[in-house]
Tab-separated table of N, CA and C and ligand atoms in Angstrom:
chain	number	residue	atom	x	y	z
M	1	UNK	N	-39.012	-8.210	-14.738
M	1	UNK	CA	-40.384	-8.588	-14.761
M	1	UNK	C	-41.122	-8.530	-13.554
M	2	UNK	N	-42.665	-8.371	-13.407
M	2	UNK	CA	-43.265	-8.798	-12.124
M	2	UNK	C	-43.623	-10.324	-12.103
M	3	UNK	N	-44.125	-10.294	-10.829
M	3	UNK	CA	-44.601	-11.702	-10.501
M	3	UNK	C	-46.061	-12.177	-11.362
M	4	UNK	N	-46.853	-11.180	-11.847
M	4	UNK	CA	-47.798	-11.611	-12.753
M	4	UNK	C	-47.328	-11.938	-14.106
M	5	UNK	N	-46.211	-11.164	-14.552
M	5	UNK	CA	-45.853	-11.487	-15.716
M	5	UNK	C	-45.036	-13.075	-15.865
M	6	UNK	N	-44.462	-13.141	-14.488
M	6	UNK	CA	-43.790	-14.332	-14.410
M	6	UNK	C	-44.566	-15.818	-14.534
M	7	UNK	N	-45.708	-15.498	-14.035
M	7	UNK	CA	-46.688	-16.599	-13.867
M	7	UNK	C	-47.430	-16.717	-15.149
M	8	UNK	N	-47.460	-15.837	-15.993
M	8	UNK	CA	-47.980	-15.747	-17.433
M	8	UNK	C	-47.160	-16.511	-18.438
M	9	UNK	N	-45.760	-16.300	-17.967
M	9	UNK	CA	-44.808	-17.060	-18.894
M	9	UNK	C	-44.945	-18.330	-18.923
M	10	UNK	N	-45.200	-18.988	-17.575
M	10	UNK	CA	-45.378	-20.512	-17.431
M	10	UNK	C	-46.707	-21.080	-17.726
M	11	UNK	N	-47.785	-20.169	-17.696
M	11	UNK	CA	-49.121	-20.334	-18.052
M	11	UNK	C	-49.084	-20.316	-19.699
M	12	UNK	N	-48.326	-19.471	-20.405
M	12	UNK	CA	-48.402	-19.183	-21.829
M	12	UNK	C	-47.658	-20.624	-22.412
M	13	UNK	N	-46.599	-21.041	-21.727
M	13	UNK	CA	-46.154	-22.375	-22.267
M	13	UNK	C	-46.968	-23.668	-22.270
M	14	UNK	N	-48.040	-23.354	-21.276
M	14	UNK	CA	-48.560	-24.663	-21.159
M	14	UNK	C	-49.804	-24.568	-22.147
M	15	UNK	N	-50.321	-23.402	-22.184
M	15	UNK	CA	-51.490	-23.154	-23.246
M	15	UNK	C	-50.958	-23.187	-24.839
M	16	UNK	N	-49.770	-22.793	-24.954
M	16	UNK	CA	-49.015	-22.986	-26.498
M	16	UNK	C	-49.132	-24.476	-26.765
M	17	UNK	N	-48.919	-25.436	-25.774
M	17	UNK	CA	-48.968	-26.785	-26.111
M	17	UNK	C	-50.131	-27.433	-26.352
M	18	UNK	N	-51.416	-26.743	-26.357
M	18	UNK	CA	-52.703	-27.198	-26.594
M	18	UNK	C	-52.843	-27.371	-28.338
M	19	UNK	N	-53.099	-28.452	-28.383
M	19	UNK	CA	-52.866	-28.936	-30.004
M	19	UNK	C	-53.979	-28.161	-31.031
M	20	UNK	N	-55.113	-28.459	-30.300
M	20	UNK	CA	-56.156	-27.894	-31.103
M	20	UNK	C	-56.371	-26.195	-31.180
M	21	UNK	N	-56.452	-25.620	-32.060
M	21	UNK	CA	-56.020	-24.201	-32.226
M	21	UNK	C	-57.544	-23.447	-31.558
M	22	UNK	N	-58.642	-24.269	-31.776
M	22	UNK	CA	-59.632	-23.513	-30.886
M	22	UNK	C	-59.878	-23.829	-29.588
M	23	UNK	N	-59.469	-24.710	-28.900
M	23	UNK	CA	-59.157	-24.839	-27.621
M	23	UNK	C	-58.189	-24.006	-26.865
M	24	UNK	N	-57.134	-23.911	-27.884
M	24	UNK	CA	-55.860	-22.845	-27.404
M	24	UNK	C	-56.518	-21.374	-27.588
M	25	UNK	N	-57.436	-21.168	-28.217
M	25	UNK	CA	-58.078	-19.706	-28.303
M	25	UNK	C	-59.125	-19.575	-26.988
M	26	UNK	N	-59.554	-20.506	-26.874
M	26	UNK	CA	-60.588	-20.633	-25.501
M	26	UNK	C	-59.893	-20.514	-24.413
M	27	UNK	N	-58.646	-21.203	-24.056
M	27	UNK	CA	-57.854	-21.267	-22.941
M	27	UNK	C	-57.136	-19.642	-22.573
M	28	UNK	N	-56.687	-19.197	-23.751
M	28	UNK	CA	-56.190	-17.549	-23.639
M	28	UNK	C	-57.069	-16.751	-23.307
M	29	UNK	N	-58.119	-16.849	-24.115
M	29	UNK	CA	-59.414	-15.935	-23.721
M	29	UNK	C	-59.795	-16.094	-22.228
M	30	UNK	N	-59.879	-17.390	-21.811
M	30	UNK	CA	-60.696	-17.723	-20.481
M	30	UNK	C	-59.435	-17.138	-19.351
M	31	UNK	N	-58.457	-17.817	-19.459
M	31	UNK	CA	-57.449	-17.476	-18.567
M	31	UNK	C	-57.030	-15.837	-18.497
M	32	UNK	N	-56.859	-15.179	-19.338
M	32	UNK	CA	-56.646	-14.050	-19.412
M	32	UNK	C	-57.867	-13.091	-18.996
M	33	UNK	N	-58.804	-13.538	-19.761
M	33	UNK	CA	-60.172	-12.659	-19.188
M	33	UNK	C	-60.635	-12.784	-17.670
M	34	UNK	N	-60.314	-13.968	-17.088
M	34	UNK	CA	-60.562	-14.124	-15.806
M	34	UNK	C	-59.458	-13.404	-15.060
M	35	UNK	N	-58.276	-13.376	-15.382
M	35	UNK	CA	-57.123	-12.584	-14.652
M	35	UNK	C	-57.559	-11.344	-14.784
M	36	UNK	N	-58.022	-10.713	-15.714
M	36	UNK	CA	-58.318	-9.247	-15.630
M	36	UNK	C	-59.842	-8.982	-14.987
M	37	UNK	N	-60.806	-9.880	-15.056
M	37	UNK	CA	-62.014	-9.675	-14.234
M	37	UNK	C	-61.691	-9.588	-12.715
M	38	UNK	N	-60.523	-10.622	-12.519
M	38	UNK	CA	-60.307	-10.709	-10.895
M	38	UNK	C	-59.466	-9.244	-10.608
M	39	UNK	N	-58.659	-8.643	-11.544
M	39	UNK	CA	-58.050	-7.450	-11.314
M	39	UNK	C	-59.101	-6.378	-10.908
M	40	UNK	N	-60.091	-6.348	-11.816
M	40	UNK	CA	-61.042	-5.259	-11.786
M	40	UNK	C	-61.904	-5.445	-10.349
M	41	UNK	N	-62.458	-6.804	-10.086
M	41	UNK	CA	-63.139	-6.948	-8.773
M	41	UNK	C	-62.317	-6.645	-7.611
M	42	UNK	N	-60.984	-7.111	-7.653
M	42	UNK	CA	-59.817	-6.561	-6.484
M	42	UNK	C	-59.629	-5.137	-6.238
M	43	UNK	N	-59.717	-4.533	-7.449
M	43	UNK	CA	-59.935	-2.773	-7.359
M	43	UNK	C	-61.155	-2.484	-6.709
M	44	UNK	N	-62.071	-2.784	-7.212
M	44	UNK	CA	-63.484	-2.470	-6.702
M	44	UNK	C	-63.530	-2.841	-5.114
M	45	UNK	N	-63.244	-3.934	-4.776
M	45	UNK	CA	-63.260	-4.369	-3.322
M	45	UNK	C	-62.379	-4.360	-2.372
M	46	UNK	N	-61.352	-3.526	-3.089
M	46	UNK	CA	-60.100	-3.102	-2.260
M	46	UNK	C	-59.330	-4.138	-1.785
M	47	UNK	N	-58.934	-5.205	-2.510
M	47	UNK	CA	-58.521	-6.301	-2.062
M	47	UNK	C	-57.031	-6.523	-2.641
M	48	UNK	N	-56.222	-7.625	-2.522
M	48	UNK	CA	-54.973	-7.656	-3.318
M	48	UNK	C	-55.142	-7.701	-4.704
M	49	UNK	N	-54.538	-7.100	-5.512
M	49	UNK	CA	-54.729	-7.142	-6.955
M	49	UNK	C	-54.043	-8.151	-7.696
M	50	UNK	N	-52.662	-8.026	-7.056
M	50	UNK	CA	-51.777	-9.088	-7.542
M	50	UNK	C	-52.052	-10.345	-7.444
M	51	UNK	N	-52.647	-10.780	-6.299
M	51	UNK	CA	-52.694	-12.028	-5.929
M	51	UNK	C	-54.042	-12.667	-6.657
M	52	UNK	N	-54.991	-11.661	-6.733
M	52	UNK	CA	-56.146	-12.045	-7.638
M	52	UNK	C	-56.031	-12.004	-9.089
M	53	UNK	N	-55.105	-11.474	-9.542
M	53	UNK	CA	-54.800	-11.682	-11.232
M	53	UNK	C	-54.061	-12.955	-11.097
M	54	UNK	N	-53.298	-13.259	-10.442
M	54	UNK	CA	-52.544	-14.290	-10.561
M	54	UNK	C	-53.301	-15.682	-10.228
M	55	UNK	N	-54.241	-15.554	-9.247
M	55	UNK	CA	-55.227	-16.734	-9.216
M	55	UNK	C	-56.186	-16.782	-10.324
M	56	UNK	N	-56.333	-15.767	-11.261
M	56	UNK	CA	-57.162	-15.762	-12.301
M	56	UNK	C	-56.402	-16.609	-13.415
M	57	UNK	N	-55.301	-16.217	-13.460
M	57	UNK	CA	-54.152	-16.955	-14.337
M	57	UNK	C	-54.136	-18.529	-14.421
M	58	UNK	N	-54.166	-19.052	-13.009
M	58	UNK	CA	-53.779	-20.073	-12.720
M	58	UNK	C	-55.042	-21.127	-12.663
M	59	UNK	N	-55.993	-20.272	-12.491
M	59	UNK	CA	-57.400	-21.191	-11.887
M	59	UNK	C	-57.755	-22.299	-12.583
M	60	UNK	N	-57.731	-22.491	-13.960
M	60	UNK	CA	-58.171	-23.494	-14.799
M	60	UNK	C	-56.742	-24.117	-15.567
M	61	UNK	N	-55.903	-24.078	-14.835
M	61	UNK	CA	-54.607	-24.636	-15.452
M	61	UNK	C	-54.509	-26.139	-15.630
M	62	UNK	N	-55.140	-26.735	-14.766
M	62	UNK	CA	-55.340	-28.473	-14.914
M	62	UNK	C	-55.965	-28.725	-15.856
M	63	UNK	N	-57.012	-28.186	-16.235
M	63	UNK	CA	-58.048	-28.271	-17.255
M	63	UNK	C	-57.197	-28.431	-18.646
M	64	UNK	N	-56.461	-26.987	-18.965
M	64	UNK	CA	-56.089	-26.826	-19.951
M	64	UNK	C	-54.711	-27.482	-20.133
M	65	UNK	N	-54.054	-28.147	-19.102
M	65	UNK	CA	-52.500	-28.766	-19.190
M	65	UNK	C	-53.082	-30.302	-19.538
M	66	UNK	N	-53.974	-30.658	-19.097
M	66	UNK	CA	-54.529	-32.012	-19.549
M	66	UNK	C	-55.806	-32.384	-20.258
M	67	UNK	N	-56.230	-31.130	-20.639
M	67	UNK	CA	-57.645	-31.254	-21.441
M	67	UNK	C	-58.550	-32.068	-20.772
M	68	UNK	N	-58.634	-31.860	-19.371
M	68	UNK	CA	-59.546	-32.840	-18.609
M	68	UNK	C	-60.159	-32.148	-17.554
M	69	UNK	N	-61.304	-31.650	-17.335
M	69	UNK	CA	-61.784	-30.911	-16.463
M	69	UNK	C	-62.473	-31.475	-15.191
M	70	UNK	N	-62.448	-32.821	-15.106
M	70	UNK	CA	-63.013	-33.337	-13.990
M	70	UNK	C	-61.989	-33.135	-12.885
M	71	UNK	N	-62.828	-32.656	-11.656
M	71	UNK	CA	-61.935	-32.255	-10.461
M	71	UNK	C	-61.073	-31.258	-10.431
M	72	UNK	N	-61.268	-30.364	-11.613
M	72	UNK	CA	-59.739	-29.613	-12.029
M	72	UNK	C	-59.569	-28.491	-10.998
M	73	UNK	N	-60.631	-28.141	-10.016
M	73	UNK	CA	-60.405	-27.175	-9.120
M	73	UNK	C	-59.325	-27.564	-8.037
M	74	UNK	N	-59.691	-28.858	-7.644
M	74	UNK	CA	-58.776	-29.455	-6.438
M	74	UNK	C	-57.424	-29.895	-7.250
M	75	UNK	N	-57.389	-30.552	-8.407
M	75	UNK	CA	-56.123	-30.978	-8.850
M	75	UNK	C	-55.437	-29.773	-9.255
M	76	UNK	N	-56.376	-28.635	-9.686
M	76	UNK	CA	-55.527	-27.386	-10.193
M	76	UNK	C	-54.760	-26.688	-9.004
M	77	UNK	N	-55.262	-26.755	-7.847
M	77	UNK	CA	-54.651	-26.194	-6.585
M	77	UNK	C	-53.338	-26.745	-6.553
M	78	UNK	N	-53.358	-28.099	-6.646
M	78	UNK	CA	-52.119	-28.590	-6.386
M	78	UNK	C	-50.998	-28.243	-7.447
M	79	UNK	N	-51.492	-28.123	-8.878
M	79	UNK	CA	-50.731	-27.821	-9.867
M	79	UNK	C	-50.149	-26.302	-9.737
M	80	UNK	N	-51.088	-25.383	-9.371
M	80	UNK	CA	-50.809	-24.375	-9.217
M	80	UNK	C	-49.860	-24.058	-8.146
M	81	UNK	N	-49.847	-24.598	-7.046
M	81	UNK	CA	-48.638	-24.769	-5.887
M	81	UNK	C	-47.490	-25.006	-6.438
M	82	UNK	N	-47.352	-26.024	-7.274
M	82	UNK	CA	-46.093	-26.650	-7.839
M	82	UNK	C	-45.615	-25.667	-8.755
M	83	UNK	N	-46.179	-24.884	-9.402
M	83	UNK	CA	-46.051	-23.667	-10.242
M	83	UNK	C	-45.282	-22.496	-9.398
M	84	UNK	N	-46.186	-22.096	-8.315
M	84	UNK	CA	-45.812	-20.937	-7.683
M	84	UNK	C	-44.640	-21.330	-6.806
M	85	UNK	N	-44.353	-22.551	-6.090
M	85	UNK	CA	-43.369	-22.956	-5.568
M	85	UNK	C	-42.124	-22.675	-6.384
M	86	UNK	N	-42.063	-23.448	-7.598
M	86	UNK	CA	-41.067	-23.259	-8.233
M	86	UNK	C	-40.301	-21.955	-8.910
M	87	UNK	N	-41.535	-20.944	-8.914
M	87	UNK	CA	-41.181	-19.626	-9.092
M	87	UNK	C	-40.304	-18.844	-8.165
M	88	UNK	N	-40.332	-19.510	-6.863
M	88	UNK	CA	-39.407	-18.993	-5.752
M	88	UNK	C	-39.510	-17.277	-5.559
M	89	UNK	N	-40.563	-17.075	-5.565
M	89	UNK	CA	-40.921	-15.487	-5.381
M	89	UNK	C	-42.143	-15.112	-4.523
M	90	UNK	N	-42.851	-16.329	-4.198
M	90	UNK	CA	-44.043	-16.235	-3.223
M	90	UNK	C	-43.870	-16.886	-2.028
M	91	UNK	N	-44.442	-15.982	-0.869
M	91	UNK	CA	-44.509	-16.644	0.402
M	91	UNK	C	-45.547	-17.853	0.524
M	92	UNK	N	-45.200	-18.417	1.396
M	92	UNK	CA	-46.128	-19.634	1.740
M	92	UNK	C	-47.604	-18.937	1.989
M	93	UNK	N	-47.821	-17.864	2.856
M	93	UNK	CA	-49.250	-17.309	2.992
M	93	UNK	C	-49.778	-17.122	1.701
M	94	UNK	N	-48.995	-16.320	0.651
M	94	UNK	CA	-49.615	-15.700	-0.708
M	94	UNK	C	-49.878	-17.166	-1.282
M	95	UNK	N	-49.032	-18.154	-1.381
M	95	UNK	CA	-49.409	-19.357	-2.050
M	95	UNK	C	-50.567	-20.136	-1.636
M	96	UNK	N	-50.647	-20.008	-0.289
M	96	UNK	CA	-52.024	-20.720	0.251
M	96	UNK	C	-53.184	-19.886	-0.069
M	97	UNK	N	-53.316	-18.782	-0.056
M	97	UNK	CA	-54.295	-18.056	-0.339
M	97	UNK	C	-54.670	-18.046	-1.817
M	98	UNK	N	-53.931	-18.135	-2.657
M	98	UNK	CA	-54.219	-18.545	-4.248
M	98	UNK	C	-54.696	-19.878	-4.651
M	99	UNK	N	-54.154	-20.757	-3.763
M	99	UNK	CA	-54.312	-22.105	-3.976
M	99	UNK	C	-55.462	-22.641	-3.423
M	100	UNK	N	-56.072	-21.916	-2.293
M	100	UNK	CA	-57.265	-22.209	-1.675
M	100	UNK	C	-58.465	-21.601	-2.506
M	101	UNK	N	-58.105	-20.574	-3.139
M	101	UNK	CA	-59.147	-19.725	-3.934
M	101	UNK	C	-59.443	-20.732	-5.393
M	102	UNK	N	-58.159	-21.357	-5.787
M	102	UNK	CA	-58.334	-22.086	-6.818
M	102	UNK	C	-59.076	-23.431	-6.465
M	103	UNK	N	-58.866	-24.054	-5.042
M	103	UNK	CA	-59.327	-25.114	-4.768
M	103	UNK	C	-60.904	-24.740	-4.689
M	104	UNK	N	-61.201	-23.863	-4.364
M	104	UNK	CA	-62.832	-23.513	-4.057
M	104	UNK	C	-63.478	-23.008	-5.049
M	105	UNK	N	-62.853	-22.815	-6.307
M	105	UNK	CA	-63.494	-22.014	-7.457
M	105	UNK	C	-64.835	-22.899	-7.934
M	106	UNK	N	-64.823	-23.897	-8.137
M	106	UNK	CA	-65.947	-24.477	-8.741
M	106	UNK	C	-67.317	-24.758	-7.896
M	107	UNK	N	-67.282	-24.196	-6.800
M	107	UNK	CA	-68.214	-24.410	-5.659
M	107	UNK	C	-68.946	-22.854	-5.855
M	108	UNK	N	-69.617	-22.844	-6.945
M	108	UNK	CA	-70.239	-21.314	-7.173
M	108	UNK	C	-71.464	-20.923	-6.242
M	109	UNK	N	-71.962	-22.014	-5.644
M	109	UNK	CA	-73.332	-21.687	-4.748
M	109	UNK	C	-72.865	-21.781	-3.378
M	110	UNK	N	-71.546	-21.770	-3.007
M	110	UNK	CA	-71.203	-21.708	-1.648
M	110	UNK	C	-70.307	-20.167	-1.569
M	111	UNK	N	-70.162	-19.707	-0.054
M	111	UNK	CA	-69.457	-18.718	0.166
M	111	UNK	C	-68.099	-18.985	0.635
M	112	UNK	N	-67.045	-18.399	0.156
M	112	UNK	CA	-65.628	-18.558	0.832
M	112	UNK	C	-65.021	-17.525	1.419
M	113	UNK	N	-63.770	-17.462	1.184
M	113	UNK	CA	-62.764	-16.168	1.472
M	113	UNK	C	-62.971	-15.194	0.474
M	114	UNK	N	-62.147	-14.366	0.779
M	114	UNK	CA	-62.468	-13.001	-0.013
M	114	UNK	C	-61.924	-13.106	-1.114
M	115	UNK	N	-60.733	-14.058	-1.704
M	115	UNK	CA	-59.821	-14.082	-2.788
M	115	UNK	C	-60.635	-15.027	-3.523
M	116	UNK	N	-61.437	-16.125	-2.735
M	116	UNK	CA	-61.942	-17.392	-3.435
M	116	UNK	C	-63.336	-16.635	-3.870
M	117	UNK	N	-63.731	-15.513	-3.516
M	117	UNK	CA	-65.331	-15.057	-4.021
M	117	UNK	C	-64.832	-14.222	-5.093
M	118	UNK	N	-63.831	-13.542	-5.103
M	118	UNK	CA	-63.297	-12.707	-6.264
M	118	UNK	C	-63.047	-13.541	-7.625
M	119	UNK	N	-62.262	-14.648	-7.204
M	119	UNK	CA	-62.095	-15.605	-8.387
M	119	UNK	C	-63.322	-16.495	-8.888
M	120	UNK	N	-64.429	-16.580	-8.059
M	120	UNK	CA	-65.508	-17.469	-8.625
M	120	UNK	C	-66.323	-16.311	-9.334
M	121	UNK	N	-66.377	-15.213	-8.915
M	121	UNK	CA	-67.163	-13.874	-9.527
M	121	UNK	C	-66.564	-13.569	-10.645
M	122	UNK	N	-65.299	-13.465	-11.086
M	122	UNK	CA	-64.376	-13.495	-12.190
M	122	UNK	C	-64.641	-14.500	-13.271
M	123	UNK	N	-64.753	-15.657	-12.972
M	123	UNK	CA	-64.904	-16.833	-13.692
M	123	UNK	C	-66.490	-16.503	-14.459
M	124	UNK	N	-67.221	-16.092	-13.278
M	124	UNK	CA	-68.911	-15.897	-14.166
M	124	UNK	C	-68.707	-14.746	-14.813
M	125	UNK	N	-67.900	-13.575	-14.401
M	125	UNK	CA	-67.970	-12.549	-15.456
M	125	UNK	C	-67.458	-12.719	-16.736
M	126	UNK	N	-66.289	-13.569	-16.864
M	126	UNK	CA	-65.804	-13.884	-18.072
M	126	UNK	C	-66.599	-14.679	-18.919
M	127	UNK	N	-67.388	-15.826	-18.175
M	127	UNK	CA	-68.250	-16.444	-18.997
M	127	UNK	C	-69.314	-15.659	-19.673
M	128	UNK	N	-69.813	-14.569	-18.935
M	128	UNK	CA	-70.805	-13.867	-19.453
M	128	UNK	C	-70.594	-12.899	-20.635
M	129	UNK	N	-69.253	-12.299	-20.220
M	129	UNK	CA	-68.715	-11.359	-21.218
M	129	UNK	C	-68.170	-11.869	-22.720
M	130	UNK	N	-67.934	-13.141	-22.423
M	130	UNK	CA	-67.390	-13.702	-23.787
M	130	UNK	C	-68.359	-13.812	-24.649
M	131	UNK	N	-69.760	-13.976	-24.307
M	131	UNK	CA	-70.623	-13.656	-25.356
M	131	UNK	C	-72.110	-13.436	-24.599
M	132	UNK	N	-72.284	-12.176	-24.423
M	132	UNK	CA	-73.517	-11.658	-23.531
M	132	UNK	C	-74.798	-12.307	-23.961
M	133	UNK	N	-74.707	-12.852	-25.235
M	133	UNK	CA	-76.102	-13.143	-25.630
M	133	UNK	C	-76.211	-14.870	-25.340
M	134	UNK	N	-75.304	-15.303	-25.200
M	134	UNK	CA	-75.616	-17.005	-24.489
M	134	UNK	C	-76.342	-16.778	-23.011
M	135	UNK	N	-77.018	-17.628	-22.807
M	135	UNK	CA	-77.725	-17.700	-21.627
M	135	UNK	C	-76.731	-18.068	-20.294
M	136	UNK	N	-77.094	-17.343	-19.289
M	136	UNK	CA	-76.115	-17.525	-18.122
M	136	UNK	C	-76.381	-18.998	-17.344
M	137	UNK	N	-75.341	-19.774	-17.197
M	137	UNK	CA	-75.544	-20.848	-16.347
M	137	UNK	C	-76.299	-20.972	-15.334
M	138	UNK	N	-77.053	-21.999	-14.920
M	138	UNK	CA	-77.934	-21.919	-13.941
M	138	UNK	C	-76.973	-21.796	-12.654
M	139	UNK	N	-76.182	-22.202	-12.169
M	139	UNK	CA	-75.315	-22.328	-11.284
M	139	UNK	C	-74.524	-20.748	-11.134
M	140	UNK	N	-74.615	-20.280	-12.146
M	140	UNK	CA	-73.923	-18.792	-12.107
M	140	UNK	C	-74.769	-17.513	-11.964
M	141	UNK	N	-76.036	-18.077	-11.909
M	141	UNK	CA	-77.327	-16.521	-12.179
M	141	UNK	C	-77.023	-16.100	-10.994
M	142	UNK	N	-77.287	-16.508	-9.797
M	142	UNK	CA	-77.183	-15.776	-8.798
M	142	UNK	C	-75.954	-14.721	-8.713
M	143	UNK	N	-74.936	-15.300	-8.681
M	143	UNK	CA	-73.478	-14.605	-8.712
M	143	UNK	C	-73.617	-13.402	-9.812
M	144	UNK	N	-74.387	-13.815	-10.814
M	144	UNK	CA	-74.134	-12.750	-12.012
M	144	UNK	C	-75.178	-11.739	-11.253
M	145	UNK	N	-76.244	-11.876	-10.854
M	145	UNK	CA	-77.352	-10.826	-10.518
M	145	UNK	C	-76.692	-9.977	-9.242
M	146	UNK	N	-75.837	-10.748	-8.514
M	146	UNK	CA	-75.113	-9.735	-7.527
M	146	UNK	C	-74.158	-8.754	-8.369
M	147	UNK	N	-73.608	-9.232	-9.181
M	147	UNK	CA	-72.358	-8.496	-9.916
M	147	UNK	C	-73.229	-7.447	-10.690
M	148	UNK	N	-74.236	-7.646	-11.205
M	148	UNK	CA	-75.160	-6.560	-11.749
M	148	UNK	C	-75.447	-5.468	-10.776
M	149	UNK	N	-75.904	-5.844	-9.611
M	149	UNK	CA	-76.065	-5.057	-8.585
M	149	UNK	C	-74.638	-4.113	-8.071
M	150	UNK	N	-73.579	-4.779	-7.720
M	150	UNK	CA	-72.463	-4.292	-7.614
M	150	UNK	C	-71.876	-3.263	-8.537
M	151	UNK	N	-72.043	-3.715	-9.815
M	151	UNK	CA	-71.335	-2.513	-10.901
M	151	UNK	C	-72.444	-1.868	-11.426
M	152	UNK	N	-73.718	-1.871	-10.707
M	152	UNK	CA	-74.799	-1.070	-11.080
M	152	UNK	C	-75.097	-1.022	-12.798
M	153	UNK	N	-75.277	-2.325	-12.892
M	153	UNK	CA	-75.616	-2.890	-14.514
M	153	UNK	C	-77.265	-2.602	-14.923
M	154	UNK	N	-77.542	-1.791	-15.471
M	154	UNK	CA	-79.199	-1.696	-15.633
M	154	UNK	C	-79.597	-2.549	-16.863
M	155	UNK	N	-79.395	-4.025	-16.651
M	155	UNK	CA	-79.824	-4.846	-17.899
M	155	UNK	C	-80.849	-5.942	-17.488
S	1	FE2	FE1	-62.696	-21.104	-15.244
């Protein structure tokens, strides 16, 4: 199995423990959706596809493990670090890149590193694609406007 699938096994176990079926559905959709959007953005921007895909899988893990989204980006970075260290197949540099992206992902109005930006944009992309009829969140509008330009979406 590859490293993406190894991370997904750990994430799946956490999500499976969510008692509420509707919350569980949202968790799967959101984590896999952001992970796939991360892959697409990394392909488009010629960045590290594997690390981006993994960052997407783990980015909201704290929220779903604890059903508590308060400060979930910072707490989730620590939780993701524990998971990645326990898998024993990532370098310190790779772990730092993934965990920094998770740490920064709630700061949608600021610009951070390349992987951080992929994760933030992927989070926005999944929110929009989940139901394109919903209105875009105020703090995500600017990023969505940039994504429309980047993907040449005429909407
Ligand atoms: Fe998210």
